[in-house]
């Protein structure tokens, strides 16, 4: 995928959770010549977290040159897990011709590595609940965002 990103001039990242947001930021800062669009069907970044967090991240991404598209769903994804080149149609009717489309949607949380921490509570879809500072337990220096992976 690194070679695909290097070769692309325009990149669309579909899914603005922790993975999509981090990916957009990493590409923007390591390859500032790329035109990156981060697309989310929600109205802001991390809508289930403190608004201040989402706003701060959005500001940093915009400052890095990332275009943010909120509140519009990608309607014609050719793949849910493999990057590809093509045209992306959004629910607002707009079409975006992109050298690389990277879908980062629909991942399932894997929280087994966090389950034994003190005070952990699980919600739906096998997700661990976190406090406003993304702490999943009563331990003050343990944080979780996105998909937690089990220890190898």
Short mmCIF file of N, CA and C in Angstrom, two decimals:
data_model
loop_
_atom_site.label_atom_id
_atom_site.label_comp_id
_atom_site.label_asym_id
_atom_site.label_seq_id
_atom_site.Cartn_x
_atom_site.Cartn_y
_atom_site.Cartn_z
N UNK A 1 0.82 -1.18 0.00
CA UNK A 1 0.00 0.00 0.00
C UNK A 1 0.87 1.25 0.00
N UNK A 2 2.04 1.17 0.61
CA UNK A 2 2.92 2.34 0.63
C UNK A 2 3.25 2.80 -0.80
N UNK A 3 3.50 1.85 -1.68
CA UNK A 3 3.79 2.20 -3.07
C UNK A 3 2.58 2.84 -3.74
N UNK A 4 1.38 2.35 -3.44
CA UNK A 4 0.16 2.94 -3.98
C UNK A 4 0.00 4.38 -3.51
N UNK A 5 0.25 4.63 -2.24
CA UNK A 5 0.14 5.99 -1.69
C UNK A 5 1.18 6.89 -2.33
N UNK A 6 2.42 6.41 -2.47
CA UNK A 6 3.47 7.21 -3.09
C UNK A 6 3.11 7.59 -4.53
N UNK A 7 2.50 6.67 -5.26
CA UNK A 7 2.17 6.91 -6.67
C UNK A 7 0.95 7.81 -6.86
N UNK A 8 0.09 7.90 -5.86
CA UNK A 8 -1.17 8.64 -5.99
C UNK A 8 -0.95 10.13 -5.78
N UNK A 9 -1.70 10.94 -6.53
CA UNK A 9 -1.73 12.39 -6.29
C UNK A 9 -2.93 12.75 -5.43
N UNK A 10 -4.07 12.08 -5.69
CA UNK A 10 -5.30 12.33 -4.94
C UNK A 10 -5.71 11.06 -4.20
N UNK A 11 -5.99 11.22 -2.91
CA UNK A 11 -6.30 10.07 -2.06
C UNK A 11 -7.59 10.37 -1.30
N UNK A 12 -8.54 9.45 -1.36
CA UNK A 12 -9.76 9.53 -0.57
C UNK A 12 -9.74 8.46 0.49
N UNK A 13 -9.92 8.85 1.73
CA UNK A 13 -9.98 7.91 2.84
C UNK A 13 -11.42 7.89 3.31
N UNK A 14 -12.06 6.74 3.20
CA UNK A 14 -13.48 6.61 3.55
C UNK A 14 -13.57 5.96 4.92
N UNK A 15 -13.98 6.76 5.89
CA UNK A 15 -14.07 6.32 7.27
C UNK A 15 -13.18 7.19 8.12
N UNK A 16 -13.78 7.96 9.01
CA UNK A 16 -13.02 8.94 9.79
C UNK A 16 -12.98 8.57 11.26
N UNK A 17 -12.87 7.28 11.53
CA UNK A 17 -12.64 6.85 12.91
C UNK A 17 -11.16 7.04 13.24
N UNK A 18 -10.69 6.34 14.25
CA UNK A 18 -9.30 6.48 14.67
C UNK A 18 -8.33 6.11 13.55
N UNK A 19 -8.62 5.03 12.83
CA UNK A 19 -7.71 4.58 11.77
C UNK A 19 -7.68 5.57 10.61
N UNK A 20 -8.84 5.98 10.11
CA UNK A 20 -8.88 6.91 9.00
C UNK A 20 -8.28 8.26 9.33
N UNK A 21 -8.55 8.76 10.53
CA UNK A 21 -8.03 10.04 10.97
C UNK A 21 -6.51 9.99 11.09
N UNK A 22 -6.00 8.95 11.70
CA UNK A 22 -4.55 8.79 11.84
C UNK A 22 -3.89 8.62 10.48
N UNK A 23 -4.49 7.84 9.60
CA UNK A 23 -3.93 7.63 8.27
C UNK A 23 -3.86 8.94 7.49
N UNK A 24 -4.92 9.71 7.51
CA UNK A 24 -4.93 11.01 6.82
C UNK A 24 -3.83 11.91 7.37
N UNK A 25 -3.68 11.95 8.68
CA UNK A 25 -2.66 12.79 9.30
C UNK A 25 -1.26 12.33 8.93
N UNK A 26 -1.01 11.03 8.99
CA UNK A 26 0.32 10.49 8.66
C UNK A 26 0.70 10.80 7.21
N UNK A 27 -0.22 10.57 6.29
CA UNK A 27 0.07 10.85 4.88
C UNK A 27 0.30 12.34 4.67
N UNK A 28 -0.56 13.17 5.25
CA UNK A 28 -0.43 14.63 5.08
C UNK A 28 0.91 15.14 5.59
N UNK A 29 1.40 14.58 6.67
CA UNK A 29 2.65 15.08 7.24
C UNK A 29 3.89 14.46 6.61
N UNK A 30 3.80 13.25 6.09
CA UNK A 30 4.98 12.63 5.48
C UNK A 30 5.04 12.85 3.98
N UNK A 31 3.90 13.14 3.36
CA UNK A 31 3.83 13.37 1.92
C UNK A 31 2.94 14.58 1.65
N UNK A 32 3.40 15.76 1.99
CA UNK A 32 2.55 16.95 1.91
C UNK A 32 2.09 17.33 0.50
N UNK A 33 2.65 16.70 -0.53
CA UNK A 33 2.22 17.00 -1.90
C UNK A 33 0.94 16.27 -2.29
N UNK A 34 0.45 15.38 -1.46
CA UNK A 34 -0.77 14.62 -1.76
C UNK A 34 -2.01 15.45 -1.43
N UNK A 35 -3.04 15.30 -2.25
CA UNK A 35 -4.34 15.92 -1.97
C UNK A 35 -5.20 14.85 -1.31
N UNK A 36 -5.47 15.02 -0.02
CA UNK A 36 -6.15 14.00 0.77
C UNK A 36 -7.54 14.49 1.14
N UNK A 37 -8.52 13.61 0.95
CA UNK A 37 -9.89 13.89 1.37
C UNK A 37 -10.31 12.79 2.35
N UNK A 38 -10.74 13.20 3.54
CA UNK A 38 -11.22 12.28 4.57
C UNK A 38 -12.73 12.38 4.61
N UNK A 39 -13.41 11.25 4.41
CA UNK A 39 -14.87 11.24 4.24
C UNK A 39 -15.52 10.47 5.39
N UNK A 40 -16.54 11.11 6.00
CA UNK A 40 -17.26 10.49 7.10
C UNK A 40 -18.75 10.71 6.94
N UNK A 41 -19.53 9.71 7.26
CA UNK A 41 -20.99 9.90 7.20
C UNK A 41 -21.53 10.57 8.46
N UNK A 42 -20.66 10.81 9.45
CA UNK A 42 -21.07 11.54 10.65
C UNK A 42 -20.85 13.04 10.44
N UNK A 43 -21.39 13.85 11.32
CA UNK A 43 -21.31 15.30 11.14
C UNK A 43 -20.03 15.92 11.68
N UNK A 44 -19.18 15.12 12.34
CA UNK A 44 -17.89 15.61 12.84
C UNK A 44 -17.03 14.41 13.22
N UNK A 45 -15.76 14.67 13.49
CA UNK A 45 -14.87 13.60 13.93
C UNK A 45 -15.23 13.16 15.34
N UNK A 46 -15.19 11.88 15.57
CA UNK A 46 -15.43 11.28 16.88
C UNK A 46 -16.68 11.82 17.56
N UNK A 47 -17.85 11.65 16.95
CA UNK A 47 -19.08 12.22 17.50
C UNK A 47 -19.48 11.66 18.86
N UNK A 48 -18.94 10.52 19.25
CA UNK A 48 -19.28 9.94 20.55
C UNK A 48 -18.32 10.37 21.66
N UNK A 49 -17.37 11.21 21.31
CA UNK A 49 -16.40 11.71 22.28
C UNK A 49 -16.68 13.20 22.53
N UNK A 50 -15.87 13.81 23.37
CA UNK A 50 -16.00 15.24 23.62
C UNK A 50 -15.89 16.01 22.31
N UNK A 51 -16.78 16.95 22.09
CA UNK A 51 -16.78 17.74 20.87
C UNK A 51 -15.44 18.45 20.67
N UNK A 52 -14.85 18.87 21.77
CA UNK A 52 -13.56 19.57 21.74
C UNK A 52 -12.48 18.70 21.09
N UNK A 53 -12.49 17.40 21.36
CA UNK A 53 -11.51 16.48 20.77
C UNK A 53 -11.67 16.44 19.26
N UNK A 54 -12.88 16.20 18.78
CA UNK A 54 -13.13 16.14 17.35
C UNK A 54 -12.79 17.44 16.65
N UNK A 55 -13.15 18.56 17.26
CA UNK A 55 -12.86 19.87 16.68
C UNK A 55 -11.37 20.12 16.58
N UNK A 56 -10.63 19.76 17.62
CA UNK A 56 -9.18 19.96 17.62
C UNK A 56 -8.51 19.11 16.55
N UNK A 57 -8.94 17.86 16.43
CA UNK A 57 -8.37 16.99 15.40
C UNK A 57 -8.71 17.50 14.01
N UNK A 58 -9.93 17.94 13.81
CA UNK A 58 -10.34 18.47 12.51
C UNK A 58 -9.50 19.69 12.15
N UNK A 59 -9.25 20.55 13.10
CA UNK A 59 -8.44 21.75 12.87
C UNK A 59 -7.01 21.37 12.46
N UNK A 60 -6.44 20.40 13.14
CA UNK A 60 -5.08 19.96 12.81
C UNK A 60 -5.03 19.34 11.41
N UNK A 61 -6.04 18.56 11.07
CA UNK A 61 -6.07 17.97 9.74
C UNK A 61 -6.21 19.04 8.66
N UNK A 62 -7.10 19.99 8.88
CA UNK A 62 -7.26 21.09 7.91
C UNK A 62 -5.95 21.87 7.77
N UNK A 63 -5.30 22.15 8.88
CA UNK A 63 -4.02 22.86 8.84
C UNK A 63 -2.97 22.10 8.05
N UNK A 64 -3.07 20.78 8.03
CA UNK A 64 -2.14 19.93 7.28
C UNK A 64 -2.56 19.79 5.81
N UNK A 65 -3.69 20.42 5.44
CA UNK A 65 -4.13 20.38 4.06
C UNK A 65 -5.14 19.31 3.71
N UNK A 66 -5.63 18.59 4.71
CA UNK A 66 -6.62 17.54 4.47
C UNK A 66 -8.00 18.17 4.30
N UNK A 67 -8.71 17.76 3.26
CA UNK A 67 -10.09 18.18 3.05
C UNK A 67 -11.00 17.23 3.82
N UNK A 68 -11.88 17.78 4.63
CA UNK A 68 -12.80 16.96 5.43
C UNK A 68 -14.20 17.05 4.82
N UNK A 69 -14.80 15.90 4.60
CA UNK A 69 -16.17 15.82 4.10
C UNK A 69 -16.99 15.10 5.16
N UNK A 70 -17.90 15.84 5.81
CA UNK A 70 -18.72 15.26 6.87
C UNK A 70 -20.17 15.12 6.41
N UNK A 71 -20.85 14.13 6.95
CA UNK A 71 -22.28 13.96 6.75
C UNK A 71 -22.67 13.38 5.40
N UNK A 72 -21.71 12.77 4.70
CA UNK A 72 -22.01 12.16 3.40
C UNK A 72 -21.42 10.77 3.34
N UNK A 73 -22.23 9.85 2.89
CA UNK A 73 -21.86 8.44 2.81
C UNK A 73 -21.33 8.11 1.42
N UNK A 74 -20.30 7.28 1.35
CA UNK A 74 -19.80 6.77 0.07
C UNK A 74 -20.79 5.72 -0.42
N UNK A 75 -21.29 5.90 -1.63
CA UNK A 75 -22.36 5.02 -2.12
C UNK A 75 -21.90 3.92 -3.06
N UNK A 76 -20.71 3.99 -3.59
CA UNK A 76 -20.32 3.01 -4.60
C UNK A 76 -18.95 2.39 -4.33
N UNK A 77 -18.65 2.10 -3.09
CA UNK A 77 -17.37 1.48 -2.78
C UNK A 77 -17.23 0.14 -3.49
N UNK A 78 -16.13 -0.04 -4.21
CA UNK A 78 -15.88 -1.30 -4.91
C UNK A 78 -15.35 -2.36 -3.95
N UNK A 79 -14.73 -1.92 -2.86
CA UNK A 79 -14.17 -2.84 -1.87
C UNK A 79 -14.31 -2.21 -0.49
N UNK A 80 -14.51 -3.04 0.50
CA UNK A 80 -14.57 -2.55 1.88
C UNK A 80 -13.25 -2.73 2.61
N UNK A 81 -12.28 -3.43 1.97
CA UNK A 81 -11.04 -3.69 2.68
C UNK A 81 -9.77 -3.58 1.84
N UNK A 82 -9.89 -3.28 0.55
CA UNK A 82 -8.71 -3.15 -0.30
C UNK A 82 -8.69 -1.78 -0.96
N UNK A 83 -7.55 -1.09 -0.95
CA UNK A 83 -7.45 0.19 -1.66
C UNK A 83 -7.57 -0.02 -3.17
N UNK A 84 -8.11 0.97 -3.85
CA UNK A 84 -8.26 0.90 -5.31
C UNK A 84 -8.37 2.31 -5.86
N UNK A 85 -8.20 2.45 -7.17
CA UNK A 85 -8.36 3.74 -7.85
C UNK A 85 -9.73 3.78 -8.49
N UNK A 86 -10.32 4.99 -8.58
CA UNK A 86 -11.61 5.09 -9.25
C UNK A 86 -12.37 6.33 -8.89
N UNK A 87 -13.65 6.27 -9.17
CA UNK A 87 -14.54 7.39 -8.89
C UNK A 87 -15.39 7.02 -7.67
N UNK A 88 -15.53 7.97 -6.79
CA UNK A 88 -16.31 7.76 -5.58
C UNK A 88 -17.51 8.68 -5.59
N UNK A 89 -18.70 8.11 -5.51
CA UNK A 89 -19.93 8.90 -5.46
C UNK A 89 -20.39 8.99 -4.02
N UNK A 90 -20.70 10.22 -3.59
CA UNK A 90 -21.17 10.45 -2.23
C UNK A 90 -22.67 10.67 -2.22
N UNK A 91 -23.26 10.54 -1.04
CA UNK A 91 -24.71 10.64 -0.88
C UNK A 91 -25.26 12.02 -1.23
N UNK A 92 -24.41 13.04 -1.32
CA UNK A 92 -24.87 14.36 -1.74
C UNK A 92 -24.89 14.50 -3.26
N UNK A 93 -24.53 13.41 -3.96
CA UNK A 93 -24.52 13.42 -5.43
C UNK A 93 -23.18 13.79 -6.03
N UNK A 94 -22.24 14.25 -5.22
CA UNK A 94 -20.93 14.62 -5.77
C UNK A 94 -20.14 13.38 -6.14
N UNK A 95 -19.28 13.55 -7.15
CA UNK A 95 -18.39 12.46 -7.57
C UNK A 95 -16.96 12.94 -7.47
N UNK A 96 -16.10 12.06 -7.01
CA UNK A 96 -14.69 12.38 -6.81
C UNK A 96 -13.84 11.34 -7.53
N UNK A 97 -13.09 11.78 -8.53
CA UNK A 97 -12.15 10.90 -9.21
C UNK A 97 -10.86 10.91 -8.42
N UNK A 98 -10.44 9.74 -7.96
CA UNK A 98 -9.31 9.64 -7.04
C UNK A 98 -8.29 8.62 -7.54
N UNK A 99 -7.02 8.93 -7.36
CA UNK A 99 -5.97 7.99 -7.72
C UNK A 99 -5.94 6.80 -6.76
N UNK A 100 -6.40 7.03 -5.53
CA UNK A 100 -6.43 5.96 -4.54
C UNK A 100 -7.58 6.19 -3.57
N UNK A 101 -8.41 5.17 -3.40
CA UNK A 101 -9.50 5.19 -2.43
C UNK A 101 -9.16 4.14 -1.37
N UNK A 102 -9.09 4.58 -0.13
CA UNK A 102 -8.74 3.67 0.96
C UNK A 102 -9.94 3.54 1.90
N UNK A 103 -10.63 2.40 1.86
CA UNK A 103 -11.76 2.21 2.78
C UNK A 103 -11.26 1.74 4.15
N UNK A 104 -11.71 2.41 5.18
CA UNK A 104 -11.37 2.02 6.56
C UNK A 104 -12.67 2.02 7.37
N UNK A 105 -13.57 1.13 6.97
CA UNK A 105 -14.91 1.04 7.55
C UNK A 105 -15.18 -0.33 8.14
N UNK A 106 -16.10 -0.37 9.04
CA UNK A 106 -16.70 -1.62 9.46
C UNK A 106 -15.80 -2.59 10.19
N UNK A 107 -14.72 -2.12 10.76
CA UNK A 107 -13.89 -3.04 11.50
C UNK A 107 -14.58 -3.43 12.80
N UNK A 108 -14.26 -4.59 13.27
CA UNK A 108 -14.84 -5.05 14.53
C UNK A 108 -13.82 -4.87 15.65
N UNK A 109 -14.28 -4.40 16.74
CA UNK A 109 -13.38 -4.22 17.88
C UNK A 109 -12.96 -5.58 18.42
N UNK A 110 -11.73 -5.64 18.84
CA UNK A 110 -11.20 -6.83 19.48
C UNK A 110 -10.63 -6.38 20.81
N UNK A 111 -11.41 -6.55 21.85
CA UNK A 111 -11.05 -5.96 23.14
C UNK A 111 -10.53 -6.97 24.16
N UNK A 112 -10.19 -8.16 23.73
CA UNK A 112 -9.75 -9.18 24.68
C UNK A 112 -8.54 -8.73 25.50
N UNK A 113 -7.64 -7.96 24.89
CA UNK A 113 -6.44 -7.55 25.62
C UNK A 113 -6.75 -6.55 26.74
N UNK A 114 -7.94 -5.97 26.73
CA UNK A 114 -8.31 -4.99 27.75
C UNK A 114 -9.23 -5.54 28.83
N UNK A 115 -9.80 -6.70 28.60
CA UNK A 115 -10.85 -7.22 29.47
C UNK A 115 -10.43 -7.47 30.91
N UNK A 116 -9.16 -7.75 31.14
CA UNK A 116 -8.71 -8.07 32.49
C UNK A 116 -8.23 -6.85 33.26
N UNK A 117 -8.29 -5.67 32.66
CA UNK A 117 -7.89 -4.46 33.37
C UNK A 117 -8.95 -4.10 34.42
N UNK A 118 -8.53 -3.47 35.52
CA UNK A 118 -9.50 -3.13 36.56
C UNK A 118 -10.52 -2.10 36.08
N UNK A 119 -11.79 -2.38 36.35
CA UNK A 119 -12.86 -1.43 36.07
C UNK A 119 -13.35 -1.39 34.63
N UNK A 120 -12.92 -2.31 33.79
CA UNK A 120 -13.34 -2.30 32.38
C UNK A 120 -14.81 -2.69 32.26
N UNK A 121 -15.54 -1.95 31.41
CA UNK A 121 -16.94 -2.27 31.10
C UNK A 121 -17.08 -2.37 29.60
N UNK A 122 -17.86 -3.34 29.15
CA UNK A 122 -18.07 -3.51 27.71
C UNK A 122 -19.46 -3.03 27.31
N UNK A 123 -19.52 -2.51 26.08
CA UNK A 123 -20.80 -2.10 25.53
C UNK A 123 -21.13 -3.03 24.37
N UNK A 124 -21.93 -2.57 23.44
CA UNK A 124 -22.32 -3.40 22.31
C UNK A 124 -21.15 -3.61 21.36
N UNK A 125 -21.28 -4.57 20.48
CA UNK A 125 -20.30 -4.89 19.44
C UNK A 125 -18.92 -5.19 20.01
N UNK A 126 -18.86 -5.75 21.21
CA UNK A 126 -17.61 -6.14 21.85
C UNK A 126 -16.68 -4.96 22.11
N UNK A 127 -17.24 -3.78 22.24
CA UNK A 127 -16.44 -2.57 22.46
C UNK A 127 -16.31 -2.29 23.96
N UNK A 128 -15.14 -1.77 24.31
CA UNK A 128 -14.88 -1.39 25.69
C UNK A 128 -15.27 0.07 25.85
N UNK A 129 -15.99 0.37 26.91
CA UNK A 129 -16.38 1.75 27.19
C UNK A 129 -15.14 2.52 27.66
N UNK A 130 -15.05 3.77 27.24
CA UNK A 130 -13.96 4.63 27.68
C UNK A 130 -14.53 5.90 28.28
N UNK A 131 -13.72 6.56 29.11
CA UNK A 131 -14.15 7.84 29.68
C UNK A 131 -13.83 8.96 28.67
N UNK A 132 -14.15 10.21 28.99
CA UNK A 132 -13.90 11.30 28.03
C UNK A 132 -12.43 11.47 27.62
N UNK A 133 -11.50 10.88 28.36
CA UNK A 133 -10.09 10.96 28.04
C UNK A 133 -9.58 9.68 27.39
N UNK A 134 -10.51 8.82 26.95
CA UNK A 134 -10.22 7.55 26.26
C UNK A 134 -9.56 6.51 27.15
N UNK A 135 -9.80 6.58 28.44
CA UNK A 135 -9.27 5.58 29.36
C UNK A 135 -10.31 4.46 29.52
N UNK A 136 -9.92 3.21 29.28
CA UNK A 136 -10.87 2.11 29.36
C UNK A 136 -11.01 1.50 30.75
N UNK A 137 -10.14 1.91 31.67
CA UNK A 137 -10.16 1.30 33.00
C UNK A 137 -9.82 2.35 34.04
N UNK A 138 -9.68 1.89 35.26
CA UNK A 138 -9.33 2.81 36.33
C UNK A 138 -7.83 3.12 36.36
N UNK A 139 -7.06 2.51 35.47
CA UNK A 139 -5.63 2.81 35.39
C UNK A 139 -5.46 4.15 34.66
N UNK A 140 -4.78 5.12 35.26
CA UNK A 140 -4.74 6.47 34.69
C UNK A 140 -3.90 6.62 33.42
N UNK A 141 -2.99 5.68 33.14
CA UNK A 141 -2.10 5.81 32.00
C UNK A 141 -2.35 4.78 30.91
N UNK A 142 -3.56 4.23 30.86
CA UNK A 142 -3.92 3.28 29.81
C UNK A 142 -5.04 3.90 28.99
N UNK A 143 -4.84 3.95 27.65
CA UNK A 143 -5.80 4.58 26.76
C UNK A 143 -6.16 3.62 25.65
N UNK A 144 -7.36 3.77 25.08
CA UNK A 144 -7.80 2.93 23.98
C UNK A 144 -8.60 3.78 23.00
N UNK A 145 -8.29 3.62 21.72
CA UNK A 145 -9.04 4.32 20.67
C UNK A 145 -9.06 3.43 19.45
N UNK A 146 -10.12 3.49 18.69
CA UNK A 146 -10.19 2.66 17.48
C UNK A 146 -10.43 1.23 17.85
N UNK A 147 -9.69 0.35 17.20
CA UNK A 147 -9.83 -1.09 17.43
C UNK A 147 -8.67 -1.56 18.28
N UNK A 148 -8.97 -2.05 19.46
CA UNK A 148 -7.92 -2.58 20.33
C UNK A 148 -7.60 -4.00 19.87
N UNK A 149 -6.32 -4.27 19.70
CA UNK A 149 -5.92 -5.58 19.21
C UNK A 149 -5.45 -6.44 20.37
N UNK A 150 -5.70 -7.74 20.30
CA UNK A 150 -5.26 -8.62 21.38
C UNK A 150 -3.74 -8.74 21.39
N UNK A 151 -3.19 -9.00 22.56
CA UNK A 151 -1.76 -9.20 22.66
C UNK A 151 -1.36 -10.44 21.87
N UNK A 152 -0.22 -10.39 21.23
CA UNK A 152 0.25 -11.52 20.40
C UNK A 152 0.81 -12.61 21.25
#
